[in-house]
Short mmCIF file of C-alpha atoms (C1' of nucleotides) in Angstrom, two decimals:
data_model
loop_
_atom_site.label_atom_id
_atom_site.label_comp_id
_atom_site.label_asym_id
_atom_site.label_seq_id
_atom_site.Cartn_x
_atom_site.Cartn_y
_atom_site.Cartn_z
CA UNK Q 1 -0.37 75.81 71.37
CA UNK Q 2 1.16 74.99 67.89
CA UNK Q 3 0.98 77.07 64.49
CA UNK Q 4 -1.49 74.91 63.22
CA UNK Q 5 -4.11 75.24 66.29
CA UNK Q 6 -3.62 78.80 66.21
CA UNK Q 7 -4.37 79.36 62.33
CA UNK Q 8 -7.64 77.09 62.90
CA UNK Q 9 -8.76 78.90 65.67
CA UNK Q 10 -7.64 82.03 65.72
CA UNK Q 11 -7.21 82.92 61.81
CA UNK Q 12 -10.08 80.64 60.67
CA UNK Q 13 -11.90 81.73 63.88
CA UNK Q 14 -13.40 77.89 64.40
CA UNK Q 15 -14.66 77.02 67.80
CA UNK Q 16 -12.42 74.19 69.74
CA UNK Q 17 -14.44 71.07 69.04
CA UNK Q 18 -14.04 71.53 65.58
CA UNK Q 19 -10.59 72.68 65.36
CA UNK Q 20 -9.69 69.97 67.45
CA UNK Q 21 -11.65 67.29 65.32
CA UNK Q 22 -9.58 68.28 62.57
CA UNK Q 23 -6.18 68.17 64.10
CA UNK Q 24 -6.62 64.90 64.95
CA UNK Q 25 -6.39 63.79 61.44
CA UNK Q 26 -3.51 65.75 60.60
CA UNK Q 27 -0.87 64.03 59.99
CA UNK Q 28 2.65 63.99 60.91
CA UNK Q 29 5.31 66.73 59.80
CA UNK Q 30 7.25 65.99 56.44
CA UNK Q 31 9.96 67.72 55.47
CA UNK Q 32 11.26 68.78 51.66
CA UNK Q 33 14.76 69.98 51.19
CA UNK Q 34 14.67 73.13 48.09
CA UNK Q 35 14.02 71.03 44.82
CA UNK Q 36 12.24 68.09 46.55
CA UNK Q 37 8.80 67.59 45.36
CA UNK Q 38 5.29 67.65 47.05
CA UNK Q 39 3.57 66.50 44.18
CA UNK Q 40 4.56 65.35 40.88
CA UNK Q 41 2.95 65.69 37.50
CA UNK Q 42 0.57 62.72 36.88
CA UNK Q 43 -0.35 62.12 40.48
CA UNK Q 44 -3.24 62.00 42.15
CA UNK Q 45 -3.30 65.04 45.04
CA UNK Q 46 -4.51 62.89 48.06
CA UNK Q 47 -3.94 65.55 50.76
CA UNK Q 48 -4.02 69.12 51.62
CA UNK Q 49 -0.98 70.83 53.48
CA UNK Q 50 -0.35 73.46 55.74
CA UNK Q 51 3.13 74.78 55.59
CA UNK Q 52 4.74 75.30 58.90
CA UNK Q 53 7.79 76.60 57.67
CA UNK Q 54 9.46 77.10 53.76
CA UNK Q 55 8.32 78.32 50.59
CA UNK Q 56 7.10 76.10 47.88
CA UNK Q 57 6.27 77.00 44.15
CA UNK Q 58 3.45 75.73 42.09
CA UNK Q 59 4.25 75.08 38.46
CA UNK Q 60 2.68 73.95 35.38
CA UNK Q 61 4.65 72.89 32.10
CA UNK Q 62 3.10 75.46 29.38
CA UNK Q 63 4.53 75.49 25.76
CA UNK Q 64 7.26 73.28 27.12
CA UNK Q 65 8.14 75.98 29.98
CA UNK Q 66 7.93 75.42 33.19
CA UNK Q 67 5.62 78.48 34.39
CA UNK Q 68 5.01 79.23 38.06
CA UNK Q 69 1.46 79.79 39.22
CA UNK Q 70 1.53 80.53 42.63
CA UNK Q 71 3.75 79.98 45.97
CA UNK Q 72 3.06 79.05 49.28
CA UNK Q 73 4.43 80.08 52.53
CA UNK Q 74 4.37 79.48 56.18
CA UNK Q 75 0.56 79.74 57.47
CA UNK Q 76 -1.03 78.83 54.42
CA UNK Q 77 -2.56 76.06 52.78
CA UNK Q 78 -1.30 74.22 49.99
CA UNK Q 79 -1.75 71.44 47.55
CA UNK Q 80 -2.78 70.75 43.58
CA UNK Q 81 -6.43 71.77 44.36
CA UNK Q 82 -8.19 70.69 40.65
CA UNK Q 83 -6.32 67.53 41.82
CA UNK Q 84 -7.36 67.33 45.09
CA UNK Q 85 -10.96 68.47 44.55
CA UNK Q 86 -11.76 66.60 41.59
CA UNK Q 87 -9.58 62.97 42.58
CA UNK Q 88 -7.62 63.68 39.15
CA UNK Q 89 -4.27 63.17 38.18
CA UNK Q 90 -2.61 66.74 39.17
CA UNK Q 91 -1.35 68.86 35.86
CA UNK Q 92 0.74 70.81 38.43
CA UNK Q 93 3.94 70.13 40.31
CA UNK Q 94 4.62 71.57 43.65
CA UNK Q 95 8.41 71.80 44.67
CA UNK Q 96 10.31 73.29 47.63
CA UNK Q 97 12.05 76.46 47.00
CA UNK Q 98 13.66 76.40 50.09
CA UNK Q 99 13.52 73.51 52.64
CA UNK Q 100 9.81 73.29 53.82
CA UNK Q 101 7.85 71.65 56.80
CA UNK Q 102 4.39 70.58 56.08
CA UNK Q 103 1.52 68.58 57.66
CA UNK Q 104 -1.15 67.19 55.27
CA UNK Q 105 -4.52 66.04 55.80
CA UNK Q 106 -6.16 63.07 53.86
CA UNK Q 107 -8.83 64.09 51.16
CA UNK Q 108 -11.05 61.23 52.65
CA UNK Q 109 -10.68 62.04 55.91
CA UNK Q 110 -11.37 65.93 55.30
CA UNK Q 111 -14.62 65.48 53.28
CA UNK Q 112 -15.97 63.07 55.92
CA UNK Q 113 -14.98 66.32 58.52
CA UNK Q 114 -17.37 68.55 56.06
CA UNK Q 115 -20.17 66.05 56.46
CA UNK Q 116 -20.20 65.68 59.87
CA UNK Q 117 -19.35 69.24 61.00
CA UNK Q 118 -21.26 71.96 59.20
CA UNK Q 119 -19.37 74.60 61.00
CA UNK Q 120 -16.29 73.04 59.38
CA UNK Q 121 -18.17 72.99 55.92
CA UNK Q 122 -19.30 76.52 55.95
CA UNK Q 123 -15.71 77.34 56.69
CA UNK Q 124 -14.42 75.67 53.60
CA UNK Q 125 -17.11 77.52 51.50
CA UNK Q 126 -15.87 80.60 52.89
CA UNK Q 127 -12.24 79.87 51.84
CA UNK Q 128 -13.61 78.72 48.41
CA UNK Q 129 -14.93 82.30 48.05
CA UNK Q 130 -11.98 83.90 49.17
CA UNK Q 131 -9.79 81.43 47.12
CA UNK Q 132 -12.58 82.59 44.10
CA UNK Q 133 -12.11 85.99 44.72
CA UNK Q 134 -8.43 85.93 44.91
CA UNK Q 135 -8.57 84.30 41.68
CA UNK Q 136 -10.37 87.09 39.87
CA UNK Q 137 -7.81 89.36 41.05
CA UNK Q 138 -4.90 87.47 39.68
CA UNK Q 139 -6.77 87.13 36.26
CA UNK Q 140 -6.81 91.25 35.84
CA UNK Q 141 -3.26 91.36 37.24
CA UNK Q 142 -2.44 88.84 34.10
CA UNK Q 143 -4.58 91.14 31.25
CA UNK Q 144 -2.84 93.88 32.59
CA UNK Q 145 -0.77 94.95 29.26
CA UNK Q 146 2.31 96.57 31.03
CA UNK Q 147 5.08 94.82 32.69
CA UNK Q 148 5.74 97.64 35.35
CA UNK Q 149 2.30 97.86 35.88
CA UNK Q 150 2.11 94.06 36.99
CA UNK Q 151 4.90 94.36 38.99
CA UNK Q 152 3.24 97.51 40.85
CA UNK Q 153 0.25 95.22 41.80
CA UNK Q 154 1.38 92.17 42.80
CA UNK Q 155 3.99 94.54 45.34
CA UNK Q 156 0.81 96.69 46.81
CA UNK Q 157 -1.31 93.07 47.54
CA UNK Q 158 1.38 90.82 48.23
CA UNK Q 159 4.61 92.99 49.30
CA UNK Q 160 6.02 89.91 51.29
CA UNK Q 161 6.26 87.54 48.36
CA UNK Q 162 9.33 89.66 46.86
CA UNK Q 163 11.13 89.29 50.57
CA UNK Q 164 10.30 85.56 50.42
CA UNK Q 165 10.92 84.28 46.76
CA UNK Q 166 13.69 84.65 44.12
CA UNK Q 167 12.76 87.30 41.68
CA UNK Q 168 13.38 84.67 38.85
CA UNK Q 169 10.17 82.69 39.73
CA UNK Q 170 7.92 85.88 40.85
CA UNK Q 171 8.82 86.88 37.10
CA UNK Q 172 7.44 83.70 35.80
CA UNK Q 173 4.59 84.64 38.15
CA UNK Q 174 4.12 87.78 36.13
CA UNK Q 175 4.36 86.54 32.79
CA UNK Q 176 7.51 87.76 31.97
CA UNK Q 177 11.37 87.10 31.91
CA UNK Q 178 13.92 87.85 34.66
CA UNK Q 179 15.34 90.72 32.31
CA UNK Q 180 12.22 92.51 32.36
CA UNK Q 181 11.59 91.98 36.08
CA UNK Q 182 14.80 93.79 36.89
CA UNK Q 183 14.22 96.14 34.40
CA UNK Q 184 11.16 97.26 35.93
CA UNK Q 185 11.91 97.68 39.51
CA UNK Q 186 14.04 100.37 39.59
CA UNK R 1 -41.66 73.23 33.55
CA UNK R 2 -39.84 76.15 33.00
CA UNK R 3 -35.98 76.90 31.88
CA UNK R 4 -34.42 77.59 35.57
CA UNK R 5 -37.02 74.75 37.07
CA UNK R 6 -35.33 72.24 34.76
CA UNK R 7 -31.70 74.23 35.35
CA UNK R 8 -32.23 73.83 39.24
CA UNK R 9 -33.87 70.19 39.26
CA UNK R 10 -32.27 68.58 36.39
CA UNK R 11 -28.73 70.43 35.70
CA UNK R 12 -27.77 71.01 39.33
CA UNK R 13 -29.65 67.97 40.52
CA UNK R 14 -31.46 69.86 43.47
CA UNK R 15 -34.35 68.11 45.29
CA UNK R 16 -37.54 69.74 44.63
CA UNK R 17 -38.37 71.01 47.91
CA UNK R 18 -34.91 73.03 48.12
CA UNK R 19 -35.33 74.06 44.00
CA UNK R 20 -39.24 75.32 45.15
CA UNK R 21 -37.90 77.28 47.88
CA UNK R 22 -35.44 79.04 45.85
CA UNK R 23 -37.87 79.87 43.12
CA UNK R 24 -40.35 81.64 45.43
CA UNK R 25 -37.76 83.86 45.77
CA UNK R 26 -36.65 84.38 42.31
CA UNK R 27 -37.75 87.91 40.90
CA UNK R 28 -39.69 88.54 38.18
CA UNK R 29 -37.97 88.80 34.55
CA UNK R 30 -35.82 91.89 33.40
CA UNK R 31 -35.30 92.12 29.77
CA UNK R 32 -32.21 94.34 28.65
CA UNK R 33 -31.28 95.73 25.00
CA UNK R 34 -28.20 95.53 23.37
CA UNK R 35 -26.00 97.47 25.28
CA UNK R 36 -28.01 97.91 28.23
CA UNK R 37 -26.42 97.25 31.58
CA UNK R 38 -26.97 94.63 34.30
CA UNK R 39 -24.53 96.17 36.66
CA UNK R 40 -22.36 99.09 36.44
CA UNK R 41 -18.86 100.00 38.07
CA UNK R 42 -19.41 101.01 41.43
CA UNK R 43 -22.77 99.85 42.16
CA UNK R 44 -22.94 96.98 44.39
CA UNK R 45 -24.23 94.12 42.98
CA UNK R 46 -27.20 92.93 44.90
CA UNK R 47 -28.16 90.04 42.79
CA UNK R 48 -27.30 86.57 41.63
CA UNK R 49 -29.13 86.38 38.01
CA UNK R 50 -30.09 83.52 36.05
CA UNK R 51 -29.61 84.33 31.82
CA UNK R 52 -33.12 83.06 30.51
CA UNK R 53 -32.08 84.04 26.55
CA UNK R 54 -29.48 86.05 25.48
CA UNK R 55 -25.51 87.08 25.77
CA UNK R 56 -23.83 89.10 27.69
CA UNK R 57 -20.15 90.48 28.68
CA UNK R 58 -18.03 91.23 31.97
CA UNK R 59 -15.98 93.99 31.62
CA UNK R 60 -13.42 95.45 33.31
CA UNK R 61 -11.27 98.69 32.70
CA UNK R 62 -7.87 97.99 32.48
CA UNK R 63 -5.07 100.76 32.13
CA UNK R 64 -8.41 102.86 30.48
CA UNK R 65 -9.13 99.95 28.14
CA UNK R 66 -12.50 98.08 28.34
CA UNK R 67 -11.45 94.37 28.97
CA UNK R 68 -13.60 91.23 28.68
CA UNK R 69 -13.32 88.90 31.21
CA UNK R 70 -16.43 86.72 30.71
CA UNK R 71 -19.43 85.62 28.93
CA UNK R 72 -22.75 84.47 29.93
CA UNK R 73 -25.35 83.12 27.80
CA UNK R 74 -28.78 80.77 28.22
CA UNK R 75 -29.04 78.61 31.07
CA UNK R 76 -25.97 80.18 33.03
CA UNK R 77 -25.75 82.17 36.01
CA UNK R 78 -24.14 85.69 36.07
CA UNK R 79 -23.33 88.41 38.62
CA UNK R 80 -20.46 90.42 39.89
CA UNK R 81 -19.02 88.29 42.06
CA UNK R 82 -16.81 89.95 43.96
CA UNK R 83 -19.41 92.50 44.73
CA UNK R 84 -22.34 90.02 45.47
CA UNK R 85 -20.17 88.02 47.58
CA UNK R 86 -18.60 90.49 49.51
CA UNK R 87 -21.20 93.05 49.16
CA UNK R 88 -19.04 96.02 47.85
CA UNK R 89 -19.20 98.00 45.35
CA UNK R 90 -18.57 96.34 41.65
CA UNK R 91 -15.60 97.16 39.41
CA UNK R 92 -16.95 95.05 37.00
CA UNK R 93 -19.72 95.82 34.75
CA UNK R 94 -21.93 93.45 32.74
CA UNK R 95 -23.74 94.51 29.86
CA UNK R 96 -26.04 92.63 26.99
CA UNK R 97 -24.29 92.02 24.12
CA UNK R 98 -27.54 90.96 22.60
CA UNK R 99 -31.45 91.21 23.94
CA UNK R 100 -31.21 89.50 26.95
CA UNK R 101 -33.72 88.43 29.42
CA UNK R 102 -32.79 87.57 33.25
CA UNK R 103 -34.16 86.63 36.65
CA UNK R 104 -32.58 87.55 39.58
CA UNK R 105 -32.72 86.71 43.26
CA UNK R 106 -31.53 89.00 45.87
CA UNK R 107 -28.12 88.16 47.89
CA UNK R 108 -30.33 88.29 51.54
CA UNK R 109 -32.89 85.96 50.10
CA UNK R 110 -30.01 83.68 48.63
CA UNK R 111 -27.60 83.70 51.66
CA UNK R 112 -30.86 82.78 54.00
CA UNK R 113 -31.51 80.20 52.00
CA UNK R 114 -27.90 78.80 51.98
CA UNK R 115 -27.99 78.67 56.14
CA UNK R 116 -31.99 77.18 55.73
CA UNK R 117 -31.53 74.35 53.61
CA UNK R 118 -28.05 72.33 53.87
CA UNK R 119 -28.27 71.04 50.41
CA UNK R 120 -28.55 74.48 49.07
CA UNK R 121 -25.30 75.15 51.02
CA UNK R 122 -23.91 72.00 49.69
CA UNK R 123 -24.86 72.81 45.97
CA UNK R 124 -23.36 76.19 46.76
CA UNK R 125 -20.10 74.67 47.91
CA UNK R 126 -19.70 72.42 44.85
CA UNK R 127 -20.57 75.34 42.86
CA UNK R 128 -17.85 77.43 44.12
CA UNK R 129 -15.70 74.64 43.54
CA UNK R 130 -16.14 74.10 40.18
CA UNK R 131 -16.16 77.86 39.69
CA UNK R 132 -12.49 77.77 41.00
CA UNK R 133 -11.56 75.08 39.10
CA UNK R 134 -12.77 77.10 35.97
CA UNK R 135 -10.54 80.29 36.96
CA UNK R 136 -7.88 77.80 37.54
CA UNK R 137 -7.98 76.41 33.83
CA UNK R 138 -8.45 80.03 32.36
CA UNK R 139 -5.49 81.38 34.27
CA UNK R 140 -3.58 78.68 31.98
CA UNK R 141 -5.48 79.93 28.90
CA UNK R 142 -3.93 83.67 30.09
CA UNK R 143 -0.38 82.75 30.60
CA UNK R 144 -0.11 80.79 27.36
CA UNK R 145 2.33 83.08 25.39
CA UNK R 146 1.27 82.20 21.12
CA UNK R 147 -1.97 83.36 20.57
CA UNK R 148 -3.01 80.68 18.23
CA UNK R 149 -2.63 78.22 21.22
CA UNK R 150 -5.10 80.24 23.40
CA UNK R 151 -7.09 80.54 20.79
CA UNK R 152 -7.08 76.64 20.30
CA UNK R 153 -7.53 76.40 24.01
CA UNK R 154 -10.82 78.10 23.88
CA UNK R 155 -12.09 76.51 20.50
CA UNK R 156 -11.47 73.05 22.21
CA UNK R 157 -13.04 73.78 25.62
CA UNK R 158 -16.09 76.45 24.75
CA UNK R 159 -16.26 76.11 21.24
CA UNK R 160 -20.11 77.64 21.47
CA UNK R 161 -18.99 80.78 22.63
CA UNK R 162 -17.21 81.75 18.65
CA UNK R 163 -21.22 80.75 17.87
CA UNK R 164 -22.65 83.30 20.21
CA UNK R 165 -20.54 85.98 20.55
CA UNK R 166 -18.91 88.44 18.02
CA UNK R 167 -14.89 87.77 17.80
CA UNK R 168 -13.85 91.00 18.81
CA UNK R 169 -15.31 90.65 22.45
CA UNK R 170 -13.62 87.05 21.88
CA UNK R 171 -10.50 88.40 21.16
CA UNK R 172 -10.25 90.93 24.09
CA UNK R 173 -11.22 87.83 26.43
CA UNK R 174 -7.98 86.07 25.23
CA UNK R 175 -5.83 89.03 25.29
CA UNK R 176 -5.46 89.89 21.81
CA UNK R 177 -6.62 92.51 19.06
CA UNK R 178 -9.08 91.44 16.90
CA UNK R 179 -6.61 91.60 13.75
CA UNK R 180 -4.47 88.97 15.76
CA UNK R 181 -7.55 86.87 16.31
CA UNK R 182 -8.42 87.15 12.49
CA UNK R 183 -4.97 86.28 11.29
CA UNK R 184 -5.31 83.20 13.68
CA UNK R 185 -8.08 81.65 12.75
CA UNK R 186 -7.11 80.34 9.88
"C1'" DG I 1 34.54 80.17 56.36
"C1'" DT I 2 35.17 78.91 51.67
"C1'" DG I 3 34.03 76.80 47.19
"C1'" DA I 4 30.10 76.11 43.50
"C1'" DA I 5 26.27 76.84 42.14
"C1'" DA I 6 22.30 79.59 41.59
"C1'" DC I 7 20.73 84.65 40.93
"C1'" DC I 8 20.85 88.86 39.29
"C1'" DT I 9 22.07 92.64 36.05
"C1'" DT I 10 22.79 94.77 32.17
"C1'" DG I 11 23.72 95.76 26.81
"C1'" DA I 12 22.70 94.26 21.86
"C1'" DT I 13 19.64 91.79 19.12
"C1'" DC I 14 15.92 90.32 16.89
"C1'" DT I 15 10.83 88.65 16.71
"C1'" DC I 16 5.90 89.20 16.79
"C1'" DA I 17 1.98 91.12 17.97
"C1'" DA I 18 -0.32 95.96 18.24
"C1'" DT I 19 -1.29 100.02 16.22
"C1'" DC I 20 -2.76 102.68 12.03
"C1'" DA I 21 -5.20 102.49 7.93
"C1'" DA I 22 -8.69 101.54 4.54
"C1'" DG I 23 -11.73 98.50 2.03
"C1'" DG I 24 -15.50 94.84 1.95
"C1'" DA I 25 -18.99 91.69 4.56
"C1'" DT I 26 -22.97 91.49 7.97
"C1'" DT I 27 -26.03 92.54 10.95
"C1'" DA I 28 -29.49 95.25 13.04
"C1'" DC I 29 -33.75 97.26 12.79
"C1'" DA I 30 -36.73 101.47 10.98
"C1'" DT P 1 -36.56 95.62 2.43
"C1'" DG P 2 -33.31 99.06 2.58
"C1'" DT P 3 -29.15 101.15 4.78
"C1'" DA P 4 -26.37 103.04 8.63
"C1'" DA P 5 -23.57 100.67 12.00
"C1'" DT P 6 -20.98 97.65 13.41
"C1'" DC P 7 -18.03 93.81 12.32
"C1'" DC P 8 -14.36 91.48 9.72
"C1'" DT P 9 -10.24 91.18 6.99
"C1'" DT P 10 -6.25 92.38 5.34
"C1'" DG P 11 -1.42 95.18 4.39
"C1'" DA P 12 2.44 98.68 6.06
"C1'" DT P 13 4.74 99.60 10.01
"C1'" DT P 14 6.21 100.05 14.61
"C1'" DG P 15 7.49 99.19 19.07
"C1'" DA P 16 8.24 96.66 23.78
"C1'" DG P 17 9.45 92.53 25.55
"C1'" DA P 18 12.26 88.30 24.62
"C1'" DT P 19 16.24 86.19 23.50
"C1'" DC P 20 21.14 86.12 23.54
"C1'" DA P 21 25.58 86.51 26.15
"C1'" DA P 22 28.34 87.76 29.47
"C1'" DG P 23 30.02 89.59 34.25
"C1'" DG P 24 29.24 90.16 38.99
"C1'" DT P 25 26.72 89.34 43.25
"C1'" DT P 26 24.56 86.73 46.23
"C1'" DT P 27 23.31 82.41 48.88
"C1'" DC P 28 23.58 77.99 50.07
"C1'" DA P 29 25.80 73.53 51.97
"C1'" DC P 30 29.47 71.41 53.33
#
DNA sequence: GTGAAACCTTGATCTCAATCAAGGATTACA
DNA sequence: TGTAATCCTTGATTGAGATCAAGGTTTCAC
């Protein structure tokens, strides 16, 4: 049983029939080297990806600076959601931070399956709820004034990120410079 | 035809049958004076509310300070979503910024209707998608460094907020002091 | 294994928004 | 309509994090 099957059936609790229906449409693996783009700015995101191995960063250019807005790592889904959902060109770009292997499912297949299998639709609804709650938590993190406190919150919520991702990206994600992160980690 | 019916059928494009099913469970109006609480910290949010008239603020205490994280006004839904969805005590509190009239639907009724009417479930899914995209946009706003730029983004996206809500709340929402907002509005 | 690139740390300086303060304008409601 | 409370504005000062700079360390690819 491969990682995606395990993810769908065990982690997401999807019944076999639905898991199989999804798996049939998942495409052949894609490998990216560090620095390689999964999605570029201006490009429409036509796939939802599952990361089999590696680490990725989601970026957005704010006021001419590259800002990190999220990470991806093994056993998580990744894509430019606004672009995937709205079928618009993406403002975000997604890059491999280390060699990464992914598989994707096309938007058209995905939304068709939502219509065909109410359990998949229900699962997607629950995932959207979770994603929304995650964003709401993230908002509090960003509103927190003290850099030290922002670091602490991330350490509590996602300690593994500090093992996986270079600090300079984490600093950007936490709305501070690498210097400030360094000075507040001790 | 009242405002909620219009909202469900026209704005949300819900068929009559489903709109009626929802409407039956919507409870009698509730009026709050300026400063009155819709939801308190620590209280479980058991209802989803529709604002018929007035303005509301969603607050969160960060590092002992009251932080505004959102607004509500006529013809929008409001509640402490994390609490409503997860059935946990709310970290947020919701207060009327002016005299406000609302009607609510109980969580249990709401989720039962989701199960009974796939069109309602589908609509809720779409609303969650929209809410998620809204949060993602909001994240970029918060990551923007320059206060002037943050103000500009809100002015572009939601100019009506500046008509409805006192500037001091908007300042907090934009992660700045009222002084900074004032100095950067001209 | 080795060299080059990427990353982290520490120090010195600077900048811009927060804070403190006070007067004036609006708003709410009795 | 009067009056108190709330809100907005402007000025002066302060402080925390950004920036600039440079040395040392780790990581990665070949």
